[in-house]
Coordinates of C-alpha atoms in Angstrom, one line a residue:
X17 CA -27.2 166.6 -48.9
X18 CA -25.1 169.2 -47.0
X19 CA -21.2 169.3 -47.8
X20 CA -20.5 167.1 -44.4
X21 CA -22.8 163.8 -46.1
X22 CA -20.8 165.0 -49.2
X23 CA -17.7 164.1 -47.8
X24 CA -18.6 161.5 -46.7
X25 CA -19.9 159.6 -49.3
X26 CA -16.7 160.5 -51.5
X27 CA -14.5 159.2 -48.6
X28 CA -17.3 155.7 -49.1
X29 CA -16.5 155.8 -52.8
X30 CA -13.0 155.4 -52.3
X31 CA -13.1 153.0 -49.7
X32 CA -15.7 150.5 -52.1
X33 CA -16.0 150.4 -55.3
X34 CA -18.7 147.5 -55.4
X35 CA -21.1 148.0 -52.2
X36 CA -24.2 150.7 -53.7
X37 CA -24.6 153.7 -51.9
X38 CA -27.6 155.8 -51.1
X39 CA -25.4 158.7 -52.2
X40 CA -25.3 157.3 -55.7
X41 CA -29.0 158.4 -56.1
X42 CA -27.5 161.9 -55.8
X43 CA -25.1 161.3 -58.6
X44 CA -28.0 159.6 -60.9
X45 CA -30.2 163.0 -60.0
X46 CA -27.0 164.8 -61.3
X47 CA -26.6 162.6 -64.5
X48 CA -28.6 165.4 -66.8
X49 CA -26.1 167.7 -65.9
X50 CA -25.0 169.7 -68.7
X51 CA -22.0 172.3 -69.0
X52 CA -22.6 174.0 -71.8
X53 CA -25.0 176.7 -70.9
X54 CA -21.5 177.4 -68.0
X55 CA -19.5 177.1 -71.2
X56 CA -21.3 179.3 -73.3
X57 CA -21.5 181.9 -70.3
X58 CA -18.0 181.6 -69.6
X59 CA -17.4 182.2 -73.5
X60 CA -19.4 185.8 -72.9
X61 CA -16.6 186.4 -70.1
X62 CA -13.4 186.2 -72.2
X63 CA -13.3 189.4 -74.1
X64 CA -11.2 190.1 -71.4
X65 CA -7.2 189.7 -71.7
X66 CA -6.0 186.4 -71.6
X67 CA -2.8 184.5 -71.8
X68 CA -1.7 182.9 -75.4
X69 CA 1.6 182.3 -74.5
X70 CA 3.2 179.1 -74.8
X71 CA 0.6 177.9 -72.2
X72 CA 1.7 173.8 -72.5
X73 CA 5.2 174.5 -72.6
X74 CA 5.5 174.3 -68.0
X75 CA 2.6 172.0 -67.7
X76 CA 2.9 169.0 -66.2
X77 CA 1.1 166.1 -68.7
X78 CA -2.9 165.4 -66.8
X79 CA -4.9 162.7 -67.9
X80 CA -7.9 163.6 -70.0
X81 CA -11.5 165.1 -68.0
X82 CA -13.2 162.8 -66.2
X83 CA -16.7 163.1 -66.7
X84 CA -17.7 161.6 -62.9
X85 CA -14.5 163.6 -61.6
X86 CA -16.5 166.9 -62.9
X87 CA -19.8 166.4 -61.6
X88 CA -18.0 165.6 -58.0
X89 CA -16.2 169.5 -58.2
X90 CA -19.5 170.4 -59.2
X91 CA -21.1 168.8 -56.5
X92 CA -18.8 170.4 -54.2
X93 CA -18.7 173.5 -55.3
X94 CA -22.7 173.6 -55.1
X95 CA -23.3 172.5 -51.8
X96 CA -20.4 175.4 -50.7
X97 CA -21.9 178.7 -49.3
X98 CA -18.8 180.4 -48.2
X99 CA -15.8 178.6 -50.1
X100 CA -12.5 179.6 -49.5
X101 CA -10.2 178.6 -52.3
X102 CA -6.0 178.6 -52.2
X103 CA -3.9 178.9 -55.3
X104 CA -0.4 177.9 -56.2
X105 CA 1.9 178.2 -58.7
X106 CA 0.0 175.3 -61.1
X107 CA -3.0 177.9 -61.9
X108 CA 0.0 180.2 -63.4
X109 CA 2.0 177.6 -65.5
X110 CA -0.9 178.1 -68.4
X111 CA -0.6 181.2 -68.4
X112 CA 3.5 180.7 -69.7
X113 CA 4.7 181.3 -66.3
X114 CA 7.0 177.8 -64.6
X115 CA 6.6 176.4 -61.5
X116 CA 9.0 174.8 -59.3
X117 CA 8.2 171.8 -58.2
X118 CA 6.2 170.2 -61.2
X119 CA 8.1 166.8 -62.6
X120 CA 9.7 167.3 -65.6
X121 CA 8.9 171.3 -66.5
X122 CA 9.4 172.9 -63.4
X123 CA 12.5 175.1 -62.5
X124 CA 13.9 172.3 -60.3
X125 CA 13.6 169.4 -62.6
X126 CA 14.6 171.5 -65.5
X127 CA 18.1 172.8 -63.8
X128 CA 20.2 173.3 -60.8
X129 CA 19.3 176.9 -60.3
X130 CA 17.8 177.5 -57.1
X131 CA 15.8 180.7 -56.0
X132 CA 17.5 183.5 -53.8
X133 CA 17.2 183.3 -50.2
X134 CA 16.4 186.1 -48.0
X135 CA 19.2 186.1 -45.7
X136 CA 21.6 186.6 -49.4
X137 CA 19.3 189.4 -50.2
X138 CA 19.5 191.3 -47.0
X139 CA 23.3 191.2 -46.1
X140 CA 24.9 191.3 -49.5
X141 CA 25.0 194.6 -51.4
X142 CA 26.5 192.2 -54.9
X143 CA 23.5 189.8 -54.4
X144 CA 21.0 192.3 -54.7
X145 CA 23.2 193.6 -57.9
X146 CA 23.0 190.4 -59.4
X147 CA 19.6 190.1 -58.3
X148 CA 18.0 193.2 -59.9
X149 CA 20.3 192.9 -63.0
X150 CA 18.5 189.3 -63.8
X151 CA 15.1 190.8 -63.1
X152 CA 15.9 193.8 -64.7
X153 CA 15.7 191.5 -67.6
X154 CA 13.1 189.6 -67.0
X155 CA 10.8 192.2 -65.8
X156 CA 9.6 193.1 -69.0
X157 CA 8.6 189.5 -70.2
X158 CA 7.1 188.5 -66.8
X159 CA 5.2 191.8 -66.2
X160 CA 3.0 190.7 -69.6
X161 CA 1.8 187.3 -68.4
X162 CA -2.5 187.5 -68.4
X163 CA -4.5 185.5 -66.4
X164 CA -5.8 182.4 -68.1
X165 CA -9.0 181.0 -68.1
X166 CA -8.8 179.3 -64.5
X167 CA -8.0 183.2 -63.3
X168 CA -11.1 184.2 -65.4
X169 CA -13.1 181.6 -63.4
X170 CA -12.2 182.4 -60.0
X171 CA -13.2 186.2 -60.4
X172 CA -16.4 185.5 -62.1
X173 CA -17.3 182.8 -59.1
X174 CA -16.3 186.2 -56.5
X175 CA -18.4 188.4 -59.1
X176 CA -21.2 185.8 -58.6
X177 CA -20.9 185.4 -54.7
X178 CA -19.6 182.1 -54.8
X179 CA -15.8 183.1 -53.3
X180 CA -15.9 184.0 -49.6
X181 CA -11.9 184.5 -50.1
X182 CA -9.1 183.4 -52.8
X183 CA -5.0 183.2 -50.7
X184 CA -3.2 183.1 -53.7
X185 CA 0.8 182.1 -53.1
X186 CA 2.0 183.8 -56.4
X187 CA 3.6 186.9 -56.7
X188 CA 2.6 187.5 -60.4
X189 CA -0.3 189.6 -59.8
X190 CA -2.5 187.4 -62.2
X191 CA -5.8 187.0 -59.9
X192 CA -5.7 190.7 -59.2
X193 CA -5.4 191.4 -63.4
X194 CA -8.6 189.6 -63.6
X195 CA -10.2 191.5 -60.9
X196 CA -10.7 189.4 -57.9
X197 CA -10.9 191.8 -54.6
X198 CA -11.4 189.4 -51.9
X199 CA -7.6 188.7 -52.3
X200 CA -4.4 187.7 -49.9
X201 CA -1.5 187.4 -51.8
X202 CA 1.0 185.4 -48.8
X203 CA 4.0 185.9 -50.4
X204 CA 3.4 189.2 -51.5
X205 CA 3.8 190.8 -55.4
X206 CA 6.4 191.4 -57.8
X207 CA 4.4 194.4 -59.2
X208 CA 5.5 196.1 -56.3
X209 CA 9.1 197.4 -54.6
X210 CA 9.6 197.8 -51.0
X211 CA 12.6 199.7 -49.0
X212 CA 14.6 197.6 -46.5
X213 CA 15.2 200.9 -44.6
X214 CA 11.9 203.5 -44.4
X215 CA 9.2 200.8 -45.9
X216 CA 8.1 203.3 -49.2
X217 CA 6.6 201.4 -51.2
X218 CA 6.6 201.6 -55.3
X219 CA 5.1 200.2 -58.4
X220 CA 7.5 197.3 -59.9
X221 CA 7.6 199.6 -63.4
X222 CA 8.6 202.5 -61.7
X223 CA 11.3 201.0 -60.6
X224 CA 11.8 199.3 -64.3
X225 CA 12.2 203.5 -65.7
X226 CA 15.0 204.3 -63.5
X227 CA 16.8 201.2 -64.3
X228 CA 16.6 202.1 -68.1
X229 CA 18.0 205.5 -66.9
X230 CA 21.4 204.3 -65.2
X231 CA 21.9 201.7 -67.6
X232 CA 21.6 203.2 -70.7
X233 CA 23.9 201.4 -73.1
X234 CA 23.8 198.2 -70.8
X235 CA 22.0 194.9 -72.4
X236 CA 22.0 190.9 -71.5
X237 CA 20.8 188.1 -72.6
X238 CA 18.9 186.2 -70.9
X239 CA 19.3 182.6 -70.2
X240 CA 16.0 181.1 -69.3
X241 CA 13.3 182.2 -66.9
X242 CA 12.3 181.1 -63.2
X243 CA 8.8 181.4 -62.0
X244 CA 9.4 185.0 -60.1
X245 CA 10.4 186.4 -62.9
X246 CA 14.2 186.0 -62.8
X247 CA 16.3 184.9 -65.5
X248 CA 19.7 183.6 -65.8
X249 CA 22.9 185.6 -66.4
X250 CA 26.3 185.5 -66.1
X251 CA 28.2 187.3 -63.5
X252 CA 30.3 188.9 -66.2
X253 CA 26.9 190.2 -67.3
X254 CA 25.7 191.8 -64.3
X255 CA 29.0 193.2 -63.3
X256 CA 28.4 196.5 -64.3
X257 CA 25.3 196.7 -63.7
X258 CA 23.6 199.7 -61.7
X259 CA 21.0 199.6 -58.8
X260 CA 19.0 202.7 -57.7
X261 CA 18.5 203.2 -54.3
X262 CA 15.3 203.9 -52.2
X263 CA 14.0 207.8 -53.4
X264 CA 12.8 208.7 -50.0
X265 CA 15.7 207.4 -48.2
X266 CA 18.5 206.2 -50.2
X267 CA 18.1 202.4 -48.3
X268 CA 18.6 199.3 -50.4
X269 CA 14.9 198.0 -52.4
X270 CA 13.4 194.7 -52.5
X271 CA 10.6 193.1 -54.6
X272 CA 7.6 193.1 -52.2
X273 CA 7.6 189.4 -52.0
X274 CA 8.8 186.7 -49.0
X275 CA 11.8 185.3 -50.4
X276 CA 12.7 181.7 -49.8
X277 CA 13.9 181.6 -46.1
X278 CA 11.8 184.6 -44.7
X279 CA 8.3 184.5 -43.3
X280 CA 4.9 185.3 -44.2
X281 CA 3.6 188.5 -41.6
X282 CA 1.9 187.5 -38.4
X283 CA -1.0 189.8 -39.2
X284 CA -1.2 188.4 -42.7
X285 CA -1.0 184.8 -41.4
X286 CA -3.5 185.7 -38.6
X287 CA -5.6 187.3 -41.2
X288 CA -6.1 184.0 -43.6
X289 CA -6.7 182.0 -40.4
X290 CA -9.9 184.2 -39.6
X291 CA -10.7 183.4 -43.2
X292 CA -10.7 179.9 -43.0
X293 CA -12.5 179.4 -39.9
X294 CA -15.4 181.5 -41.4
X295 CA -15.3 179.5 -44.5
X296 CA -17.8 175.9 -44.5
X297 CA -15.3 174.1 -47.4
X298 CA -12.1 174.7 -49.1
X299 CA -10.9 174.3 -52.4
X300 CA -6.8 174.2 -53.4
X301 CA -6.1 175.1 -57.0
X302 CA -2.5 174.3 -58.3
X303 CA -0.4 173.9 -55.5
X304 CA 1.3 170.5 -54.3
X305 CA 1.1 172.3 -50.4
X306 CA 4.7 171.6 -49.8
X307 CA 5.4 174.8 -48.4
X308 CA 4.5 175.2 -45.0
X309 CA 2.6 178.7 -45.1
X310 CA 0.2 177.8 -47.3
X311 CA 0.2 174.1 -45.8
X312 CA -0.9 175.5 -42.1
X313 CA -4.3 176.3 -44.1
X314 CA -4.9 173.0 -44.9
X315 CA -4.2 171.9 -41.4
X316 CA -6.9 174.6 -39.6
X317 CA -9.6 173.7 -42.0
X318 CA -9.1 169.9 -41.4
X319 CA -9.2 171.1 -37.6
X320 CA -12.0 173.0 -38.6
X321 CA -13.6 169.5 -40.1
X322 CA -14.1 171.6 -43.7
X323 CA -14.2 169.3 -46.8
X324 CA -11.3 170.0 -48.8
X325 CA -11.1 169.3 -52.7
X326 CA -7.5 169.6 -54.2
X327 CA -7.0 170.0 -58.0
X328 CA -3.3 169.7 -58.6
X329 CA -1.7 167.6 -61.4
X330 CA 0.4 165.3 -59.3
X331 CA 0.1 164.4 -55.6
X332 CA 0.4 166.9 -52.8
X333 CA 0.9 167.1 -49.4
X334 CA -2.6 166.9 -48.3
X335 CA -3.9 164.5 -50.7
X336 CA -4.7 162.1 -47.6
X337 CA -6.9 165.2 -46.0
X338 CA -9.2 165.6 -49.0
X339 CA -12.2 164.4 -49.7
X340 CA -12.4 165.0 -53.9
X341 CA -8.9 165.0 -55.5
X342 CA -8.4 165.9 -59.0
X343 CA -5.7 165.4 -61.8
X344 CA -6.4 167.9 -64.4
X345 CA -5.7 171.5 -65.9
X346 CA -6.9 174.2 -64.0
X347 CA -7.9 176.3 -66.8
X348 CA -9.8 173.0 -68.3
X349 CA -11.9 171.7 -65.3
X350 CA -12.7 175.0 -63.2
X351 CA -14.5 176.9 -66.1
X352 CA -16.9 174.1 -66.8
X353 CA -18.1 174.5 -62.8
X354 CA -21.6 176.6 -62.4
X355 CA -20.7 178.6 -59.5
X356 CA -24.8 178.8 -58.7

């Protein structure tokens, strides 16, 4: 069985629950499949950092493994030679880092706060000063985030030559902590500082020292945290507040990220789209799709015909292109997968 008869007969599942299927013969040859000796190497990988944080405290409540569910990813994940997979901000949540969209915990159920935009960014000098202030303060608490075991997972499948390519939409640098190299990060990272005016680019803690430096005696307490790392303050907090400029050229500095409102590089975008089209299936991890630059994947796959497999906790906006969806947490269900 190839991964277009896979498709298939999961889209033939769906669509009857009482005719039998010669496909089901598969699934009975899989039945004495076991995921402990994946366990038990999966164990030998996590000497490795890895978050303890208040992992439950963003995620969204998943109904418990499903058994069948399982042996479908695993299925899928078998029958894929060159598997592209695309992340969102639901692999991070477990590691103690919120989301946006998720019902109940994310940053938009949870308050009326709502991230900067890019055009606020770029024309106001006190934006940025309020800006930099609030991650000034949260820099120190989002910087220390470790990849959880879904991260782990995805660099040991690259390690094993399971991952053609991983486009992560994050910004917290959390695939690249465990070591994945085949790596897009769309929306850029907040590990790293960029100026408006020349382009010099910096390392995020860098940039954390010269804060310290021209705020010596200045302190704030934070008031909870969003997912890029901001936290909320008071603009009698921030007031006096100072913000370096660019050392090369004195221009005002921005987190190395697309902020709401902006868009993703051509050459990146063009970049991912090569990806795809070499890829023969494509897995989403933790992302509902409802931002169009990681959504346009989806889109050139299903042109593509690949079998896509979404595992998100709560619908998406491609739920109606995939063939395998899946309700569970991604640092549960993806290390129980044998990437051979």
């Amino acid at each position: 069985m190839d991964l277009c008869e896979f498709e298939a007969s999961l889209v033939y599942r769906m669509s009857s629950r009482t005719v039998r299927a010669p496909w089901k013969e598969e699934r009975r040859r899989m039945s004495g499949l076991t995921f402990r000796s994946t366990k038990a190497h999966w164990t030998a990988n996590l000497s490795r950092p890895c978050s303890h944080g208040p992992t439950g405290l963003f995620v969204p409540p998943s109904p418990p493994l499903d058994p069948e569910k399982i042996k479908e990813l695993q299925r899928f994940i078998t029958l894929s030679k060159k598997l592209l997979v695309m992340t969102g901000a639901g692999i991070s949540t477990e590691s103690g880092i919120p989301d946006y969209r998720s019902e109940k915990v994310g940053l938009y159920a949870r308050t009326d706060r709502r991230p900067i935009q890019h055009i606020e960014f770029i024309r106001s000098a006190p934006v940025r000063q309020r800006y930099w202030a609030r991650n000034f303060v949260g820099w120190p608490q989002f910087s220390s985030h470790q990849p959880n075991p879904a991260h782990w997972a995805l660099s040991n499948w690259e390690k094993l030559g399971k991952l053609h390519w991983l486009v992560t939409q994050n910004v917290d640098a959390l695939h690249s902590k465990a070591g994945n190299q085949r790596l897009t990060e769309l929306h850029g990272c907040m590990h790293r500082v960029l100026c408006l005016s020349c382009g010099e680019q910096t390392p995020r803690r860098v940039l954390q020292e010269r804060f310290q430096v021209l705020n010596p005696s200045w302190s704030a307490e934070a008031q909870g945290v969003a997912p890029d790392g901001d936290v909320f303050l008071t603009e009698e907090q921030v007031r006096s507040f100072q913000v370096p400029s660019c050392d090369r050229c004195g221009g005002p500095l921005k987190p190395d990220v697309v902020f709401f409102g902006d868009t993703v590089n051509p050459d990146k975008v063009d970049f991912v789209h090569r990806r795809v089209k070499e890829a023969d299936s494509l897995l989403v991890v933790g992302s509902s799709l409802q931002v169009y630059s990681g959504y346009r994947f989806i889109l050139t796959a299903r042109e593509k015909k690949l079998p896509i497999a979404i595992l998100n906790i709560g619908p998406t906006r491609s739920d109606d292109l995939a063939c395998l969806k899946l309700d569970s947490r991604c640092g549960e269900l993806l290390p129980l997968i044998n990437p051979q």
